[in-house]
XYZ file of C-alpha atoms in Angstrom:
616
model
C 136.880 86.973 116.642
C 135.780 83.704 115.048
C 138.558 81.638 113.434
C 136.589 81.891 110.171
C 136.256 85.702 110.313
C 138.561 87.285 107.769
C 140.550 90.487 107.673
C 138.235 93.002 105.976
C 138.831 93.398 102.264
C 139.912 96.825 101.049
C 136.381 98.019 100.223
C 137.312 100.065 97.173
C 136.964 97.978 94.050
C 136.646 94.535 95.595
C 136.823 91.859 92.894
C 133.230 91.367 91.740
C 133.515 87.548 92.064
C 134.230 87.924 95.827
C 131.033 89.907 96.539
C 127.802 88.347 97.842
C 124.752 90.589 98.300
C 121.875 89.105 100.287
C 119.010 90.166 102.564
C 116.965 88.548 105.319
C 113.202 88.341 104.811
C 110.795 87.133 107.480
C 107.608 87.834 109.394
C 107.742 90.072 112.476
C 109.458 88.511 115.503
C 110.943 85.532 113.649
C 114.454 86.563 114.706
C 115.928 88.600 111.826
C 117.706 91.123 114.052
C 119.024 88.461 116.464
C 120.435 86.402 113.573
C 122.036 89.569 112.172
C 123.655 90.142 115.603
C 125.228 86.666 115.547
C 126.551 87.236 112.011
C 128.141 90.516 113.084
C 129.827 88.739 116.015
C 130.909 85.696 114.032
C 132.480 87.728 111.220
C 134.231 89.976 113.742
C 132.980 93.340 112.428
C 131.564 94.254 115.849
C 133.769 93.830 118.898
C 132.361 92.005 121.914
C 132.736 95.066 124.158
C 130.426 97.227 122.001
C 127.991 94.457 121.042
C 124.367 94.866 122.125
C 121.110 93.126 121.232
C 119.428 94.298 117.995
C 122.644 96.073 117.023
C 121.314 97.236 113.645
C 118.098 98.695 115.094
C 119.121 102.280 115.851
C 115.815 103.842 116.981
C 114.572 103.516 120.589
C 111.112 102.664 119.330
C 112.532 99.778 117.223
C 114.374 98.366 120.195
C 111.380 98.642 122.558
C 108.880 97.014 120.237
C 111.326 94.523 118.765
C 110.448 95.516 115.191
C 112.635 96.808 112.374
C 111.366 100.039 110.808
C 114.383 101.086 108.715
C 116.387 98.593 106.627
C 120.105 98.527 107.456
C 123.037 97.473 105.294
C 126.255 95.995 106.688
C 129.413 94.593 105.086
C 131.051 91.502 106.608
C 134.227 89.613 105.607
C 134.082 85.776 105.595
C 136.744 83.263 104.604
C 135.909 80.003 102.805
C 138.661 77.612 101.626
C 141.325 80.284 102.074
C 139.483 82.893 99.961
C 137.996 86.010 101.561
C 134.537 87.140 100.488
C 132.702 90.421 101.124
C 129.165 89.689 102.335
C 126.777 92.652 102.056
C 123.732 91.942 104.212
C 120.564 94.063 104.228
C 118.266 93.604 107.264
C 114.755 94.458 106.046
C 111.577 95.442 107.960
C 109.039 92.647 108.408
C 105.865 94.718 108.557
C 103.370 95.101 105.712
C 103.470 98.918 106.009
C 107.134 98.967 104.980
C 106.919 96.502 102.093
C 107.985 99.287 99.680
C 111.310 99.483 101.533
C 111.601 95.678 101.424
C 111.049 95.584 97.636
C 113.827 98.148 97.065
C 116.172 96.180 99.334
C 115.436 93.003 97.370
C 116.303 94.793 94.131
C 119.780 95.481 95.585
C 120.498 91.768 96.230
C 121.140 88.492 94.410
C 120.003 86.242 97.243
C 117.612 86.144 100.185
C 117.515 84.206 103.452
C 113.930 83.078 103.978
C 113.800 83.024 107.780
C 111.033 81.064 109.520
C 110.465 80.582 113.257
C 110.853 76.851 114.038
C 108.098 77.131 116.667
C 105.547 79.089 114.578
C 106.060 78.188 110.934
C 105.267 80.292 107.889
C 103.280 83.508 108.473
C 101.523 85.888 106.073
C 104.361 88.392 105.760
C 106.859 85.561 105.116
C 104.791 84.565 102.089
C 104.438 88.144 100.846
C 108.189 88.779 101.033
C 108.951 85.394 99.470
C 106.787 86.242 96.443
C 108.545 89.626 96.203
C 111.937 87.859 96.256
C 110.836 85.396 93.564
C 109.666 88.316 91.397
C 113.210 89.743 91.624
C 114.566 86.281 90.648
C 116.663 85.936 93.807
C 118.378 82.775 95.052
C 116.314 81.673 98.077
C 118.076 80.020 101.030
C 115.457 78.570 103.442
C 116.415 78.869 107.123
C 114.636 77.688 110.293
C 115.522 79.915 113.252
C 114.994 79.458 117.026
C 115.695 75.689 116.971
C 116.788 76.023 120.621
C 113.199 76.696 121.760
C 111.412 73.866 123.622
C 108.371 74.303 121.331
C 110.435 74.127 118.124
C 109.464 71.476 115.560
C 112.132 71.833 112.821
C 111.171 68.713 110.845
C 107.500 69.678 110.537
C 108.210 73.247 109.382
C 111.120 72.176 107.131
C 108.636 70.016 105.219
C 106.203 72.971 105.063
C 108.908 75.266 103.598
C 110.129 72.590 101.146
C 106.561 72.086 99.935
C 106.156 75.844 99.462
C 109.359 76.611 97.523
C 110.105 73.158 96.116
C 113.087 71.126 97.278
C 114.146 68.752 100.004
C 113.368 69.336 103.723
C 117.016 68.380 104.453
C 118.179 71.441 102.458
C 116.477 73.753 104.955
C 119.172 75.088 107.292
C 118.548 74.901 111.023
C 120.051 77.718 113.073
C 119.658 79.527 116.371
C 120.211 83.266 116.269
C 120.300 83.266 120.070
C 123.004 80.626 120.639
C 124.804 80.995 117.291
C 124.306 77.317 116.357
C 124.486 76.727 112.604
C 125.264 80.382 111.706
C 128.753 79.594 110.314
C 127.232 76.916 108.031
C 124.667 79.508 106.938
C 127.404 81.983 105.929
C 129.172 79.191 103.999
C 125.899 78.457 102.187
C 125.549 82.171 101.283
C 129.033 82.139 99.716
C 128.283 78.885 97.869
C 124.713 79.484 96.631
C 124.250 83.250 96.212
C 125.597 84.275 92.785
C 128.166 87.058 92.423
C 126.725 90.359 91.153
C 126.395 90.989 87.433
C 127.179 94.376 85.924
C 129.483 96.205 83.554
C 132.452 97.807 85.401
C 133.319 99.881 82.300
C 129.821 101.312 81.703
C 128.528 104.697 82.899
C 127.905 104.659 86.658
C 124.440 103.534 87.789
C 123.697 103.094 91.490
C 120.277 102.294 92.965
C 119.211 104.059 96.174
C 117.582 101.531 98.508
C 117.502 103.651 101.669
C 118.348 107.092 103.011
C 118.642 108.453 106.547
C 119.127 111.931 107.966
C 122.100 112.851 110.135
C 121.852 116.148 112.021
C 125.525 116.962 111.363
C 126.249 115.465 107.942
C 122.898 115.810 106.171
C 121.386 112.965 104.166
C 123.247 109.645 104.078
C 122.171 107.709 100.981
C 122.608 103.913 100.826
C 123.214 102.573 97.324
C 123.971 99.397 95.394
C 126.303 99.897 92.420
C 124.774 98.188 89.376
C 127.248 99.382 86.718
C 130.436 101.447 86.637
C 131.978 103.042 89.716
C 131.854 106.204 91.831
C 134.699 108.034 93.574
C 134.934 110.821 96.194
C 134.715 114.447 94.964
C 132.883 113.356 91.793
C 129.789 115.260 90.747
C 126.746 112.985 90.747
C 123.220 113.346 89.382
C 119.858 111.944 90.528
C 118.117 110.641 87.418
C 114.481 111.160 88.517
C 114.894 114.794 89.645
C 117.985 115.858 87.680
C 119.506 117.318 90.882
C 123.331 117.399 90.959
C 125.572 117.172 94.048
C 129.232 116.756 94.882
C 130.232 113.523 96.639
C 131.840 114.604 99.924
C 132.293 111.052 101.192
C 131.774 107.547 99.893
C 132.194 104.338 101.846
C 130.750 101.124 103.270
C 128.905 100.276 106.507
C 130.740 97.646 108.513
C 128.455 98.322 110.423
C 129.782 101.781 111.353
C 130.522 104.074 108.355
C 133.994 103.440 106.888
C 135.153 105.880 104.147
C 136.758 104.254 101.083
C 138.385 105.303 97.812
C 135.213 104.518 95.908
C 132.557 101.906 95.136
C 132.851 99.471 92.236
C 130.245 97.402 90.368
C 128.228 95.105 92.629
C 129.197 96.815 95.887
C 126.838 98.182 98.538
C 127.777 101.390 100.357
C 126.782 104.917 101.287
C 127.120 108.393 99.757
C 127.225 111.724 101.610
C 126.653 114.938 99.644
C 125.840 117.391 102.449
C 122.259 117.788 101.166
C 119.747 118.454 103.959
C 116.596 117.213 102.176
C 115.825 113.472 102.040
C 113.362 114.135 99.197
C 116.366 114.663 96.913
C 117.571 111.104 97.685
C 114.416 109.157 96.905
C 114.376 105.421 97.532
C 114.442 103.577 94.188
C 116.105 106.459 92.286
C 119.229 106.007 90.135
C 122.489 107.863 90.866
C 124.862 108.467 87.944
C 127.972 110.488 87.088
C 127.111 114.076 86.106
C 129.953 114.392 83.590
C 129.301 111.020 81.915
C 125.668 110.170 82.767
C 123.951 106.869 82.014
C 121.326 106.900 79.249
C 118.691 104.775 80.975
C 117.688 104.816 84.640
C 117.280 101.559 86.548
C 113.736 100.173 86.402
C 111.281 99.962 89.257
C 111.353 103.525 90.581
C 107.981 104.718 91.824
C 106.814 107.075 94.539
C 105.488 105.368 97.683
C 101.770 106.185 97.784
C 100.089 106.973 101.126
C 97.288 104.519 101.838
C 95.836 105.840 105.112
C 95.083 109.463 106.003
C 94.630 110.903 109.467
C 94.487 114.419 110.910
C 97.080 115.258 113.578
C 96.137 118.177 115.848
C 98.041 119.565 118.861
C 95.957 119.498 122.062
C 97.444 122.894 122.926
C 96.803 125.220 119.939
C 100.045 127.143 120.620
C 102.010 123.957 119.712
C 100.994 124.247 116.042
C 104.355 125.807 114.899
C 106.221 123.128 116.891
C 104.192 120.391 115.139
C 104.952 121.896 111.732
C 108.691 121.969 112.489
C 108.540 118.425 113.907
C 106.881 117.063 110.741
C 109.487 118.858 108.599
C 112.244 117.126 110.577
C 110.581 113.696 110.450
C 110.151 114.064 106.694
C 113.958 114.217 106.468
C 114.260 110.640 107.754
C 111.012 109.272 106.291
C 110.358 110.243 102.686
C 107.048 108.287 102.654
C 105.388 110.731 105.083
C 103.017 113.187 103.341
C 101.321 116.110 105.097
C 99.499 119.373 104.431
C 97.944 122.027 106.732
C 94.297 121.549 107.663
C 91.778 123.408 109.804
C 88.949 121.858 111.793
C 86.140 123.840 113.438
C 86.294 121.525 116.433
C 90.023 120.837 116.712
C 91.607 124.043 115.382
C 94.792 124.052 113.276
C 96.581 120.828 112.417
C 97.870 118.694 109.545
C 96.311 116.107 107.269
C 98.942 113.355 107.058
C 99.257 110.424 104.671
C 100.787 107.140 105.866
C 101.667 103.774 104.325
C 99.477 102.005 106.892
C 98.280 101.963 110.501
C 101.622 100.979 112.036
C 103.291 103.794 110.084
C 100.700 106.215 111.531
C 101.340 104.861 115.017
C 105.145 105.078 114.710
C 105.026 108.696 113.454
C 102.572 109.724 116.223
C 104.793 108.052 118.834
C 107.932 109.752 117.511
C 106.199 113.147 117.568
C 105.211 112.586 121.193
C 108.649 111.370 122.290
C 111.129 113.334 120.246
C 109.254 116.649 120.218
C 107.227 116.371 123.447
C 103.903 117.005 121.654
C 100.443 116.011 122.892
C 98.353 115.142 119.838
C 94.865 114.084 118.816
C 94.778 111.787 115.763
C 91.434 111.686 113.941
C 90.053 108.312 112.838
C 92.074 106.966 109.884
C 90.464 107.077 106.430
C 91.453 106.084 102.894
C 91.295 107.881 99.535
C 87.940 107.860 97.742
C 87.097 109.184 94.290
C 83.621 110.708 94.197
C 81.899 111.470 90.901
C 79.103 114.037 91.093
C 76.082 114.178 88.771
C 77.895 116.897 86.769
C 80.626 114.267 86.109
C 83.170 116.158 88.258
C 85.587 113.807 90.033
C 86.592 114.832 93.574
C 89.432 113.055 95.433
C 88.414 112.740 99.080
C 91.000 111.999 101.801
C 88.921 113.510 104.601
C 85.133 113.263 105.181
C 84.958 117.096 105.298
C 85.995 117.138 101.591
C 82.989 114.999 100.621
C 80.957 116.971 98.038
C 77.392 118.022 98.783
C 74.574 117.446 96.307
C 73.770 114.391 94.232
C 76.474 111.738 93.875
C 76.744 109.619 90.737
C 79.220 107.014 92.059
C 81.992 106.503 94.628
C 85.188 104.542 93.921
C 87.098 102.992 96.856
C 90.504 101.200 96.996
C 90.528 97.427 97.463
C 93.269 95.072 98.631
C 94.164 91.443 98.180
C 94.517 90.139 101.742
C 96.329 86.922 102.661
C 95.473 85.423 106.037
C 97.329 82.470 107.580
C 95.905 80.618 110.558
C 95.393 77.162 112.079
C 92.558 75.279 110.358
C 90.307 75.523 113.480
C 89.789 79.247 112.854
C 88.757 79.143 109.175
C 85.062 79.659 109.990
C 85.566 82.663 112.279
C 87.990 84.321 109.822
C 85.576 83.870 106.912
C 82.723 85.247 109.020
C 84.818 88.329 109.894
C 85.865 88.927 106.256
C 82.286 88.508 104.974
C 81.053 91.060 107.528
C 83.658 93.504 106.112
C 82.346 93.136 102.547
C 85.087 90.691 101.564
C 84.914 88.208 98.696
C 86.779 84.892 98.938
C 89.492 84.502 96.280
C 91.010 81.187 97.354
C 91.818 78.786 100.182
C 94.872 76.483 100.358
C 96.184 74.100 103.005
C 99.934 74.701 103.467
C 100.105 71.682 105.785
C 97.663 69.461 107.678
C 96.807 72.143 110.211
C 97.666 75.495 108.558
C 95.486 77.295 106.029
C 96.141 80.201 103.691
C 92.946 82.188 102.980
C 92.890 84.886 100.294
C 90.226 87.606 100.346
C 89.515 90.715 98.314
C 88.569 93.424 100.817
C 87.904 97.180 100.727
C 90.897 99.005 102.276
C 88.535 101.219 104.288
C 87.272 98.135 106.151
C 90.806 97.083 107.139
C 92.143 100.378 108.520
C 89.607 100.726 111.307
C 89.769 97.763 113.718
C 89.984 94.710 111.451
C 93.334 93.523 112.815
C 92.139 93.768 116.443
C 89.103 91.606 115.647
C 91.210 89.114 113.671
C 93.634 88.642 116.578
C 90.914 88.341 119.228
C 88.835 85.862 117.210
C 91.849 83.622 116.497
C 93.478 83.951 119.959
C 96.436 85.707 118.318
C 97.303 82.857 115.922
C 96.276 84.473 112.621
C 98.589 86.705 110.595
C 97.580 89.172 107.902
C 99.276 90.657 104.875
C 97.722 92.763 102.132
C 98.630 94.581 98.960
C 96.606 97.206 97.129
C 94.997 95.609 94.112
C 92.916 98.366 92.499
C 89.562 100.073 93.010
C 85.864 99.242 92.906
C 82.545 101.086 92.932
C 80.771 101.010 96.299
C 77.561 102.237 97.923
C 79.123 104.610 100.466
C 77.635 107.515 102.410
C 78.949 110.263 104.651
C 77.639 110.132 108.218
C 77.653 113.514 110.007
C 77.394 113.948 113.760
C 75.354 117.008 114.825
C 75.479 118.596 118.264
C 72.472 120.805 118.832
C 72.029 121.015 115.055
C 75.683 121.980 114.392
C 77.945 119.597 112.511
C 81.149 118.449 114.301
C 83.488 117.705 111.394
C 85.985 115.673 113.465
C 83.398 112.918 114.031
C 82.216 112.624 110.396
C 82.984 109.343 108.619
C 82.554 107.762 105.188
C 81.042 104.293 105.646
C 79.066 101.737 103.650
C 75.337 102.417 103.573
C 74.637 99.172 105.486
C 76.971 100.252 108.324
C 75.798 103.878 108.530
C 73.099 103.225 111.135
C 75.386 101.225 113.461
C 78.143 103.878 113.188
C 75.623 106.662 113.968
C 74.195 104.820 116.984
C 77.687 103.949 118.270
C 79.038 107.516 117.996
C 75.876 109.171 119.391
C 75.858 106.779 122.370
C 79.549 107.339 123.008
C 79.242 111.150 122.916
C 76.230 111.025 125.230
C 78.474 109.446 127.881
C 81.469 111.709 127.184
C 79.978 115.215 126.891
C 79.135 116.780 130.263
C 75.502 117.810 130.934
C 74.562 121.446 130.272
C 71.926 123.761 131.760
C 69.748 122.888 128.762
C 68.944 119.682 126.880
C 71.425 118.839 124.071
C 70.393 116.579 121.173
C 73.137 114.461 119.530
C 72.132 113.368 116.036
C 73.702 111.226 113.344
C 72.650 112.219 109.835
C 73.143 111.016 106.278
C 72.553 114.127 104.186
C 69.346 115.711 105.545
C 68.028 112.445 107.038
C 68.526 111.821 110.769
C 69.365 108.144 111.373
C 70.134 108.127 115.116
C 69.571 110.398 118.104
C 70.522 110.636 121.776
C 69.672 113.393 124.263
C 71.926 114.743 126.979
C 69.462 115.674 129.728
C 69.608 119.155 131.179
C 70.849 119.882 134.670
C 67.785 121.232 136.459
C 67.604 123.305 139.599
C 64.804 122.171 141.885
C 62.634 125.324 141.744
C 59.840 123.622 143.742
C 62.052 123.106 146.792
C 60.634 126.174 148.495
C 56.982 125.174 147.899
C 55.569 123.242 150.826
C 52.065 122.218 149.864
C 49.973 125.106 148.536
C 48.184 125.608 145.234
C 49.333 123.609 142.148
C 49.082 126.771 139.994
C 51.974 128.299 141.979
C 54.160 125.267 141.216
C 53.113 125.282 137.557
C 54.008 128.975 137.281
C 57.538 128.320 138.617
C 58.059 125.376 136.248
C 56.822 127.415 133.250
C 59.222 130.233 134.189
C 62.101 127.739 134.370
C 61.050 126.263 131.006
C 61.162 129.710 129.346
C 64.629 130.325 130.791
C 65.893 126.972 129.468
C 64.448 127.769 126.019
C 66.258 131.136 125.924
C 69.453 129.493 127.137
C 69.192 126.829 124.419
C 68.911 129.505 121.730
C 72.100 131.297 122.778
C 74.000 128.450 124.477
C 76.872 126.638 122.771
C 78.058 123.128 123.584
C 81.808 122.938 124.119
C 83.106 119.423 123.549
C 85.933 118.795 126.044
C 89.284 117.631 124.643
C 89.051 114.343 126.562
C 85.783 113.548 124.743
C 87.515 113.939 121.358
C 90.380 111.694 122.408
C 88.078 109.008 123.820
C 85.632 109.089 120.887
C 88.336 109.001 118.214
C 90.453 106.345 119.902
C 88.252 103.626 118.345
C 90.051 104.343 115.073
C 93.462 103.367 116.412
C 94.641 99.827 115.824
C 96.310 97.789 118.505
C 100.055 97.778 118.249
C 102.000 95.166 116.441
C 102.400 94.034 112.902
C 100.253 92.314 110.448
């Protein structure tokens, strides 16, 4: 244990002036989890013998990819000048898809560590989270991490941070999460600069839920920050958004393992266990109050996370459908942002239409379904929500191309995002070219330093969810970073492209695209299917159509038996007769034959919709 680590305070009713609530915000892979590990070691809350890398990342998938998916709260004691303080740290996700979780975590804090990699500098997600923190009026402590790296340039990036947030480059702390250098000074700075929580200990209890997880044995564990009043075990509590009431079976703090206490007072961060089995009753952002003496007004800022990207998930083996339904029910318990409903496809059979916060969210859920439930799945190409107004002025919400109304369309409304891209100045031209090709409009361009540029674009969300991030990374050799937030909607000239096999529509391959891109999508998909679908005994036309108009066509040539093999010389009429007979047979076969698209063809054709792994 470090000489500065203190004996843990009795968690129940810690003096409000001795509490410091802070979180760590950063871009992916800037060392949040490693720095959190060093803090846990330095404050002595985790013993050396049980310590492991990324201690707060509990999921296998988090540990493998080195990304944080769920925010984690931990309480640490720290002594300064003979006084012991309770530091409540919240480790937040760094990915754009989980920014809703980050915003709720920020609302539970008074301060934030702005963590920047000393070898990479500020990235897009760093900026996004910084602006979120400033909106919540948090005390920002700038920190440069990874100063032990050979490529680190602390002075250069300290000046960049100081220019961004205002202040002196010398005020930017320099630490190494790997070696532990400078971490004790960082904890001292947290105690000195982060203000103690404000709140009324005598008011009716109000606690904000900033996270909830599902435990197979204990039900839902809800993580809360007490804003006013206090809560004690065996009290009856009420959720203010749903009105649901529960009895508190256990209340305590995470340090970092759950430690039951006699209650939580104003300003404290802890967990509640009620035995409820449904995470939807503990919604992130909701307010918990005392049932007998409820608060009059709920805490502000509660809103439902809205799914941004929709994709169909279908089991490759149709008999796995009940297993998939049960698996999604279980995942919903630990991820309240997942939305799904049953769906049927002519080509793919029974499955579910799922809503996700973004492409990484889609990828994480698909991966968890494969690993934890041993399911083989096909995910259809991701799409966004469109509002289609018909000539009769009926408005249809379309999350799947198969829902697109037939007949005359008056207008189509699509979601748009404000995208922030950060990159070295050498790549400005290629980034602008990419954004223009995706119907983007330039909103602004700023130089953060001599060689780093922040570019802001307004882009349709539908153009981002396909393969935008892959192209951005390949064109900038991996140096660019992207962050976006939904900004509103706009009217667009969009059409539905159908893929027809022998005149029959295959709904799984339909897509809603801009009119200018319809031809290229049709040619691409027809060409791809021509290579993927095996040849039949008869010729198979593959067509791409917009409404009744065919815009692209490929033919899969028939497999033909050589009926002239037995004719050696002889009269031409004999050969012609055999060929005519074969032609009649092929015609009959074409009328009754059906083209079965093999499962591998679906997987290969739809895989273009999946983004490459890591974060934006």
